[in-house]
Short mmCIF file of C-alpha atoms in Angstrom, two decimals:
data_model
loop_
_atom_site.label_atom_id
_atom_site.label_comp_id
_atom_site.label_asym_id
_atom_site.label_seq_id
_atom_site.Cartn_x
_atom_site.Cartn_y
_atom_site.Cartn_z
CA MET A 1150 0.32 -0.08 -0.30
CA PRO A 1151 3.14 2.53 1.32
CA MET A 1152 4.60 1.68 -2.57
CA LEU A 1153 0.80 2.46 -4.04
CA SER A 1154 0.43 5.21 -2.49
CA SER A 1155 4.05 6.92 -3.45
CA SER A 1156 3.44 5.70 -7.48
CA MET A 1157 0.12 7.79 -7.22
CA ASN A 1158 1.80 10.60 -5.87
CA CYS A 1159 4.44 10.10 -8.70
CA VAL A 1160 2.10 10.35 -11.38
CA ALA A 1161 -0.27 13.15 -9.62
CA ASP A 1162 3.23 14.90 -9.44
CA PHE A 1163 3.53 14.55 -13.22
CA PHE A 1164 0.35 16.04 -14.16
CA THR A 1165 0.55 19.22 -13.30
CA TYR A 1166 1.05 22.69 -14.16
CA GLU A 1167 2.76 26.25 -13.47
CA THR A 1168 1.75 29.11 -14.31
CA THR A 1169 3.68 32.90 -13.85
CA LYS A 1170 1.81 34.74 -10.95
CA SER A 1171 3.00 38.41 -10.63
CA VAL A 1172 4.55 39.71 -7.72
CA VAL A 1173 4.96 43.36 -7.14
CA VAL A 1174 7.37 44.67 -4.67
CA LYS A 1175 7.36 47.97 -3.96
CA SER A 1176 11.29 48.61 -2.67
CA TRP A 1177 13.98 50.98 -3.38
CA THR A 1178 16.90 48.35 -2.99
CA ILE A 1179 15.39 45.73 -5.17
CA GLY A 1180 14.47 48.54 -7.86
CA VAL A 1181 17.37 50.37 -8.13
CA ILE A 1182 18.96 46.23 -8.64
CA ASN A 1183 16.68 45.94 -11.35
CA ARG A 1184 17.21 48.95 -13.31
CA ALA A 1185 20.95 49.09 -12.89
CA VAL A 1186 21.25 45.46 -13.89
CA GLN A 1187 18.77 46.14 -17.51
CA LEU A 1188 20.89 49.89 -18.14
CA LEU A 1189 24.35 47.67 -17.81
CA ILE A 1190 22.97 44.48 -20.28
CA ILE A 1191 20.63 47.08 -22.89
CA SER A 1192 24.37 49.33 -22.88
CA TYR A 1193 26.27 46.31 -23.31
CA PHE A 1194 24.29 45.21 -26.42
CA ILE A 1195 24.54 48.96 -27.79
CA GLY A 1196 28.03 49.38 -26.86
CA TRP A 1197 29.77 46.25 -27.46
CA VAL A 1198 27.81 43.71 -29.38
CA PHE A 1199 25.73 46.15 -32.16
CA LEU A 1200 28.64 49.08 -32.39
CA HIS A 1201 31.39 47.90 -31.40
CA GLU A 1202 31.25 44.01 -32.82
CA LYS A 1203 28.58 45.27 -35.78
CA ALA A 1204 26.48 42.55 -35.36
CA TYR A 1205 23.67 43.99 -37.22
CA GLN A 1206 26.49 42.59 -40.17
CA MET A 1207 27.00 39.38 -42.06
CA ARG A 1208 30.54 38.87 -41.70
CA ASP A 1209 32.99 37.02 -44.63
CA THR A 1210 36.25 35.47 -43.14
CA SER A 1211 36.90 33.46 -46.14
CA ILE A 1212 39.48 36.23 -47.78
CA GLU A 1213 40.74 34.90 -51.21
CA SER A 1214 44.66 36.68 -51.41
CA SER A 1215 47.46 36.34 -53.95
CA VAL A 1216 50.66 37.97 -53.10
CA VAL A 1217 54.04 39.27 -55.78
CA THR A 1218 57.05 41.06 -54.00
CA LYS A 1219 60.30 42.29 -56.15
CA VAL A 1220 63.46 43.14 -53.94
CA LYS A 1221 66.02 45.65 -55.53
CA GLY A 1222 69.02 46.42 -54.11
CA PHE A 1223 73.13 45.76 -54.26
CA GLY A 1224 75.54 44.82 -52.09
CA LYS A 1225 78.75 43.49 -51.83
CA TYR A 1226 80.34 40.82 -50.33
CA SER A 1227 84.07 38.62 -50.80
CA ASN A 1228 84.76 41.46 -53.37
CA HIS A 1229 81.82 40.29 -55.35
CA VAL A 1230 78.93 42.87 -56.16
CA MET A 1231 74.87 41.05 -54.95
CA ASP A 1232 72.17 41.63 -57.26
CA THR A 1233 69.03 39.76 -56.72
CA ALA A 1234 69.71 37.32 -58.60
CA ASP A 1235 72.62 35.89 -56.00
CA TYR A 1236 70.38 36.67 -52.65
CA VAL A 1237 67.10 36.30 -53.39
CA THR A 1238 65.29 32.81 -53.07
CA PRO A 1239 63.13 31.70 -54.39
CA PRO A 1240 63.82 33.95 -57.38
CA GLN A 1241 59.82 33.60 -58.22
CA GLY A 1242 58.57 36.94 -56.07
CA THR A 1243 56.47 34.44 -53.83
CA SER A 1244 54.85 35.78 -50.04
CA VAL A 1245 57.55 33.46 -48.76
CA PHE A 1246 61.41 34.50 -49.69
CA VAL A 1247 64.90 34.90 -47.92
CA ILE A 1248 67.75 37.56 -48.67
CA ILE A 1249 71.16 35.81 -48.08
CA THR A 1250 72.97 37.96 -45.80
CA LYS A 1251 75.96 35.36 -44.56
CA LEU A 1252 77.96 32.88 -46.66
CA ILE A 1253 79.44 29.85 -45.66
CA VAL A 1254 81.29 28.42 -48.95
CA THR A 1255 83.20 24.89 -49.01
CA GLU A 1256 84.46 24.92 -53.08
CA ASN A 1257 85.22 21.74 -55.26
CA GLN A 1258 83.83 19.24 -53.06
CA VAL A 1259 83.78 15.53 -55.03
CA GLN A 1260 82.32 12.40 -54.19
CA GLY A 1261 85.25 10.34 -52.14
CA ILE A 1262 86.71 9.24 -49.00
CA CYS A 1263 88.29 11.82 -46.74
CA PRO A 1264 88.58 12.15 -42.62
CA GLU A 1265 85.90 13.71 -40.43
CA ASN A 1266 86.68 17.56 -39.40
CA GLU A 1267 84.03 17.58 -36.87
CA LYS A 1268 85.26 16.68 -32.85
CA SER A 1269 83.26 14.81 -31.95
CA TYR A 1270 84.71 12.01 -34.17
CA MET A 1271 88.39 12.39 -32.95
CA CYS A 1272 90.06 9.01 -32.92
CA GLU A 1273 92.92 6.56 -31.77
CA SER A 1274 92.04 3.20 -32.95
CA ASP A 1275 89.54 2.14 -35.76
CA ASN A 1276 86.99 1.03 -33.18
CA GLU A 1277 86.70 4.16 -32.20
CA CYS A 1278 85.19 4.39 -35.50
CA LYS A 1279 82.45 1.57 -35.66
CA ARG A 1280 79.28 3.55 -33.93
CA PRO A 1281 75.71 1.93 -33.76
CA VAL A 1282 74.68 5.25 -35.87
CA PRO A 1283 77.69 5.52 -38.98
CA THR A 1284 76.50 8.63 -40.29
CA THR A 1285 78.01 12.05 -39.71
CA GLY A 1286 77.34 15.68 -40.24
CA GLY A 1287 79.80 15.29 -43.85
CA GLY A 1288 78.99 11.82 -45.03
CA ILE A 1289 78.91 7.96 -43.84
CA LEU A 1290 81.48 6.23 -41.35
CA THR A 1291 84.18 3.31 -43.55
CA GLY A 1292 85.14 2.32 -39.88
CA LEU A 1293 89.10 3.60 -40.04
CA CYS A 1294 90.64 5.91 -37.95
CA VAL A 1295 92.46 7.92 -40.45
CA ASN A 1296 95.07 11.26 -40.43
CA TYR A 1297 93.30 14.65 -40.53
CA ASN A 1298 96.75 16.50 -39.76
CA ALA A 1299 100.37 15.86 -38.71
CA THR A 1300 98.98 15.80 -34.65
CA VAL A 1301 95.12 14.42 -35.20
CA ARG A 1302 93.17 11.62 -36.32
CA THR A 1303 89.26 11.68 -37.30
CA CYS A 1304 87.00 8.74 -38.29
CA GLN A 1305 87.08 8.44 -42.32
CA ILE A 1306 84.01 9.52 -44.26
CA GLN A 1307 82.42 8.88 -47.63
CA GLY A 1308 81.21 11.22 -49.21
CA TRP A 1309 81.26 14.91 -50.73
CA CYS A 1310 85.30 15.68 -49.76
CA PRO A 1311 86.59 17.98 -48.37
CA ALA A 1312 84.13 17.76 -45.44
CA GLU A 1313 82.27 20.95 -44.46
CA VAL A 1314 83.69 23.09 -41.88
CA ASP A 1315 80.92 25.52 -41.01
CA THR A 1316 82.77 27.18 -37.73
CA LYS A 1317 84.70 29.51 -40.18
CA LYS A 1318 84.46 33.30 -39.77
CA VAL A 1319 82.51 35.08 -42.16
CA PRO A 1320 81.53 38.69 -43.08
CA VAL A 1321 77.93 39.86 -42.97
CA MET A 1322 76.40 41.86 -45.96
CA LEU A 1323 75.14 44.61 -43.58
CA GLU A 1324 74.12 46.29 -47.02
CA ALA A 1325 70.69 44.59 -47.18
CA GLU A 1326 69.29 46.86 -44.59
CA ASN A 1327 69.06 49.65 -47.44
CA PHE A 1328 67.37 47.14 -49.55
CA THR A 1329 63.67 47.70 -51.03
CA LEU A 1330 60.83 45.36 -50.83
CA PHE A 1331 57.63 46.11 -52.99
CA ILE A 1332 54.80 44.46 -52.41
CA LYS A 1333 51.27 43.66 -54.56
CA ASN A 1334 48.68 42.27 -52.78
CA SER A 1335 45.18 41.67 -54.00
CA ILE A 1336 42.25 40.71 -51.74
CA ARG A 1337 38.75 39.23 -52.79
CA PHE A 1338 35.55 38.53 -50.04
CA PRO A 1339 33.84 35.84 -52.57
CA LEU A 1340 30.24 36.64 -50.44
CA PHE A 1341 29.93 39.91 -51.52
CA ASN A 1342 31.91 39.81 -54.61
CA PHE A 1343 34.06 42.37 -53.44
CA GLU A 1344 37.71 43.13 -55.04
CA LYS A 1345 40.54 45.28 -54.46
CA GLY A 1346 44.22 45.85 -54.00
CA ASN A 1347 47.27 47.40 -52.00
CA LEU A 1348 48.18 49.93 -54.62
CA LEU A 1349 45.21 52.62 -54.14
CA PRO A 1350 43.81 54.88 -57.03
CA ASN A 1351 45.74 57.66 -56.18
CA LEU A 1352 48.52 55.99 -56.03
CA THR A 1353 50.98 57.56 -58.84
CA THR A 1354 54.07 56.17 -60.53
CA GLU A 1355 55.98 58.78 -58.89
CA ASP A 1356 54.46 57.70 -55.85
CA ILE A 1357 55.50 54.25 -56.31
CA ARG A 1358 59.28 55.31 -57.32
CA ASN A 1359 60.17 57.68 -54.75
CA CYS A 1360 57.78 56.86 -51.83
CA ARG A 1361 59.00 54.75 -48.25
CA PHE A 1362 56.74 53.06 -45.99
CA ASP A 1363 56.18 54.46 -43.20
CA PRO A 1364 53.21 53.73 -40.80
CA GLU A 1365 52.52 57.66 -39.65
CA LYS A 1366 53.63 59.80 -43.10
CA GLN A 1367 52.47 56.85 -45.74
CA PRO A 1368 50.79 53.88 -44.79
CA PHE A 1369 50.04 52.75 -48.16
CA CYS A 1370 53.14 52.60 -49.84
CA PRO A 1371 53.75 49.52 -50.98
CA ILE A 1372 57.87 49.99 -51.21
CA LEU A 1373 59.39 48.83 -47.83
CA ARG A 1374 62.92 49.37 -46.60
CA LEU A 1375 64.54 46.01 -45.38
CA GLY A 1376 65.94 47.83 -42.38
CA ASP A 1377 62.80 49.68 -41.22
CA ILE A 1378 60.91 45.90 -41.59
CA VAL A 1379 63.26 44.68 -39.06
CA LYS A 1380 63.10 48.14 -36.57
CA PHE A 1381 59.37 47.87 -37.02
CA ALA A 1382 59.27 44.25 -35.36
CA LYS A 1383 61.27 45.38 -32.88
CA GLN A 1384 64.78 43.98 -34.18
CA ASP A 1385 68.25 44.45 -34.42
CA PHE A 1386 69.26 44.66 -38.25
CA ALA A 1387 73.11 43.51 -37.52
CA LYS A 1388 72.11 40.42 -35.05
CA LEU A 1389 69.41 39.21 -37.48
CA ALA A 1390 71.67 39.21 -40.57
CA ALA A 1391 74.30 36.96 -39.09
CA THR A 1392 72.35 34.24 -37.44
CA GLY A 1393 69.25 34.53 -39.64
CA GLY A 1394 65.57 34.80 -38.27
CA ILE A 1395 62.04 34.60 -39.93
CA ILE A 1396 59.91 38.69 -40.02
CA GLY A 1397 56.29 38.19 -40.83
CA ILE A 1398 54.46 41.13 -42.96
CA LYS A 1399 51.07 40.86 -41.76
CA ILE A 1400 48.89 42.73 -44.21
CA GLY A 1401 45.11 42.79 -42.64
CA TRP A 1402 42.23 43.69 -44.26
CA VAL A 1403 38.96 44.52 -42.25
CA CYS A 1404 36.83 45.87 -44.16
CA ASP A 1405 32.95 47.63 -43.53
CA LEU A 1406 31.11 47.40 -46.63
CA ASP A 1407 28.18 49.92 -45.26
CA HIS A 1408 30.60 52.68 -45.56
CA SER A 1409 32.47 53.26 -49.62
CA TRP A 1410 34.90 51.46 -51.48
CA ASP A 1411 37.85 54.09 -50.42
CA HIS A 1412 36.89 52.99 -46.79
CA CYS A 1413 38.75 49.62 -47.61
CA VAL A 1414 42.55 50.13 -47.04
CA PRO A 1415 45.20 47.24 -45.76
CA LYS A 1416 46.80 47.58 -42.43
CA TYR A 1417 50.65 46.77 -41.99
CA SER A 1418 52.23 45.69 -38.71
CA PHE A 1419 55.65 43.32 -38.44
CA THR A 1420 56.30 40.06 -36.03
CA ARG A 1421 59.39 38.31 -35.57
CA LEU A 1422 58.12 35.05 -35.91
CA ASP A 1423 60.49 32.15 -34.43
CA SER A 1424 61.12 34.70 -31.30
CA VAL A 1425 61.60 31.14 -29.39
CA SER A 1426 64.30 30.14 -31.75
CA GLU A 1427 65.70 33.42 -31.17
CA LYS A 1428 66.27 32.53 -27.16
CA ASN A 1429 67.43 29.18 -27.95
CA SER A 1430 70.90 28.24 -27.78
CA VAL A 1431 70.92 24.77 -29.74
CA SER A 1432 69.30 26.29 -32.75
CA PRO A 1433 69.46 29.60 -32.96
CA GLY A 1434 68.61 31.58 -35.89
CA TYR A 1435 67.56 30.53 -39.90
CA ASN A 1436 69.92 28.70 -42.32
CA PHE A 1437 69.73 26.24 -44.70
CA ARG A 1438 72.37 24.80 -47.61
CA TYR A 1439 72.10 24.78 -51.14
CA ALA A 1440 75.11 23.65 -54.05
CA LYS A 1441 75.85 24.75 -57.15
CA TYR A 1442 77.02 21.55 -59.59
CA TYR A 1443 79.15 21.51 -62.52
CA LYS A 1444 81.46 19.33 -64.73
CA HIS A 1445 85.87 18.61 -65.34
CA GLU A 1446 85.88 18.20 -68.98
CA ASP A 1447 86.44 14.50 -68.09
CA GLY A 1448 82.85 14.50 -66.90
CA THR A 1449 83.73 14.58 -63.22
CA GLU A 1450 81.40 15.39 -61.15
CA TYR A 1451 82.10 18.50 -58.74
CA ARG A 1452 80.14 20.74 -56.56
CA THR A 1453 80.45 24.28 -54.52
CA LEU A 1454 78.79 23.99 -50.92
CA MET A 1455 77.29 27.20 -49.27
CA LYS A 1456 75.31 27.12 -45.77
CA ALA A 1457 73.25 30.23 -46.06
CA TYR A 1458 72.56 32.41 -43.41
CA GLY A 1459 69.67 35.15 -43.80
CA ILE A 1460 65.94 37.07 -43.54
CA ARG A 1461 63.04 34.88 -44.46
CA PHE A 1462 60.05 37.21 -44.97
CA ASP A 1463 56.45 35.72 -44.54
CA VAL A 1464 54.06 37.87 -45.77
CA LEU A 1465 51.09 36.95 -44.38
CA VAL A 1466 47.66 38.28 -45.13
CA TYR A 1467 43.87 38.34 -43.05
CA GLY A 1468 41.07 39.79 -42.66
CA ASN A 1469 37.22 40.02 -43.02
CA ALA A 1470 34.17 42.07 -44.01
CA GLY A 1471 30.93 42.51 -42.66
CA LYS A 1472 27.47 44.15 -44.37
CA PHE A 1473 23.81 44.92 -42.67
CA ASN A 1474 21.57 42.17 -43.18
CA ILE A 1475 18.78 41.83 -41.43
CA ILE A 1476 18.77 38.22 -40.34
CA PRO A 1477 21.49 39.18 -37.34
CA THR A 1478 20.58 42.12 -36.63
CA LEU A 1479 17.25 40.55 -35.83
CA ILE A 1480 18.46 37.75 -33.91
CA ASN A 1481 20.47 39.80 -32.30
CA THR A 1482 18.37 42.11 -30.98
CA VAL A 1483 16.02 39.61 -29.84
CA ALA A 1484 18.60 38.45 -27.77
CA ALA A 1485 19.39 42.03 -26.29
CA PHE A 1486 14.97 42.34 -24.60
CA THR A 1487 15.77 38.24 -23.76
CA SER A 1488 18.88 38.71 -21.65
CA VAL A 1489 16.90 41.89 -19.99
CA GLY A 1490 15.26 39.50 -18.50
CA VAL A 1491 18.72 38.46 -16.35
CA GLY A 1492 17.62 41.28 -13.90
CA THR A 1493 14.55 39.39 -13.08
CA VAL A 1494 15.76 36.88 -11.73
CA LEU A 1495 19.03 38.54 -10.61
CA CYS A 1496 16.53 40.37 -8.33
CA ASP A 1497 14.38 36.88 -7.25
CA ILE A 1498 17.74 35.96 -6.22
CA ILE A 1499 18.10 38.57 -4.07
CA LEU A 1500 14.39 38.64 -2.61
CA LEU A 1501 14.62 34.75 -2.25
CA ASN A 1502 18.05 34.58 0.01
CA PHE A 1503 19.43 37.81 1.11
CA LEU A 1504 16.50 40.48 2.00
CA LYS A 1505 15.00 40.92 5.39
CA GLY A 1506 11.58 39.58 4.81
CA ALA A 1507 12.51 36.82 2.30
CA ASP A 1508 9.81 33.66 3.92
CA GLN A 1509 6.97 36.13 3.04
CA TYR A 1510 7.79 36.33 -0.33
CA LYS A 1511 7.98 32.53 -1.15
CA ALA A 1512 4.52 32.36 -0.09
CA LYS A 1513 3.79 34.52 -1.78
CA LYS A 1514 5.49 34.19 -4.95
CA PHE A 1515 4.77 30.30 -4.63
CA GLU A 1516 1.23 29.18 -4.11
CA GLU A 1517 -0.25 25.85 -4.45
CA VAL A 1518 -3.86 25.46 -5.85
CA THR A 1519 -5.51 21.75 -6.24
CA ASP A 1520 -8.90 20.68 -7.29
CA THR A 1521 -10.53 20.19 -3.62
CA VAL A 1522 -9.86 23.61 -3.05
CA LEU A 1523 -11.88 25.01 -5.86
CA HIS A 1524 -14.55 23.77 -4.36
CA PRO A 1525 -18.21 24.89 -5.94
CA GLY A 1526 -19.10 26.92 -2.76
CA SER A 1527 -15.99 29.05 -2.69
CA SER A 1528 -15.86 32.49 -4.18
CA SER A 1529 -16.29 32.94 -7.97
CA ASN A 1530 -13.96 36.00 -7.42
CA PRO A 1531 -11.03 35.77 -4.41
CA VAL A 1532 -9.03 38.50 -3.63
CA TYR A 1533 -5.70 37.80 -1.84
CA ARG A 1534 -3.81 41.21 -0.01
CA SER A 1535 -0.89 41.27 2.63
CA SER A 1536 -0.47 43.12 4.68
CA GLN A 1537 3.23 42.43 5.15
CA THR A 1538 6.18 43.91 2.75
CA LEU A 1539 9.61 43.10 1.95
CA GLY A 1540 11.40 46.20 2.82
CA GLY A 1541 8.36 48.10 1.37
CA ARG A 1542 4.67 47.16 0.22
CA CYS A 1543 3.90 44.09 -1.69
CA GLU A 1544 0.93 43.90 -3.98
CA GLU A 1545 -0.25 40.79 -5.72
CA LYS A 1546 -1.67 41.29 -9.67
CA GLN A 1547 -4.55 38.85 -9.91
CA SER A 1548 -7.22 38.19 -12.48
CA THR A 1549 -10.15 36.00 -12.39
CA ASP A 1550 -11.33 33.94 -15.29
CA SER A 1551 -14.70 34.39 -16.70
#
């Protein structure tokens, strides 16, 4: 029987209906809190959501972009005059390219056997040259310990000989600081079919020939001095040219298409992308190797190996465009009006838990009505009023069914 009664109670509790009961609490404290929260929410939606974030717009973040670069300038390195064909790689003018500022050259390498020149491969006997990993920086170990010079013996290797010595001191081409970089960038926002480039219509041929980018005086000039780029990235050019590094050139297109076409303009910024590598003592900076191959008259192949240090430039394009659309406007407007109700929730929490007279408020706010209470003999138009106040005066709004 107790179990049957419990089951019936559960069923009865399930088939219930809840409706809102309106209770007006005339209290300065709650009234001020309620209006302050509503004002704060409305200010947030107007100031941040609509004005700052432009939530009334539809946005296109899938920017399409192309970048073409050209470097100009002459430098002098090891009694050779260097032009763009010598120090720019790759030469195609892509968005990622390297300006070579230092070279360690190993000439006339041929395939053969020779002693390794690394200190870690110094030896006294052949047994010291039989290692689990039979490769070195210069080639493959043969297992023999041979004379490197009159006093030093090292392990013998098979590969390109003589082995590279990459610890020798070489000069740095500091003239690269005055080289110039021309950037031609075209972008498109496919959602709005909007196209534009960084070569603005008011730029003339004379302007492009003479201008140099400056964030304040010439913010739209497409000609940038390499020394200025490194300075804007807060780096020292001489140090960067000696060790190598990676500089990011960011071109931002954040466009409000509710304004005219002329208002959509690029914004340039600069940063060092490998700043973590700069602090690493194991492999700081940026370098790579490449070789030029030749043949003797008898057909024997030989090469010149070059370990290049340089500054790599990555041109990064990002952006988004926005334009008024009724759908996001309606969605965010409804969200704003709905959020105003948060003030009511907060005031209820304060009334139910923190204000004096919270128990009386709970009694007025929550009332349970059953079929047995609404018997035919009761008044058809009951009105209940309470003389108790919650920091002020409390009234109930009631209506009758006709």
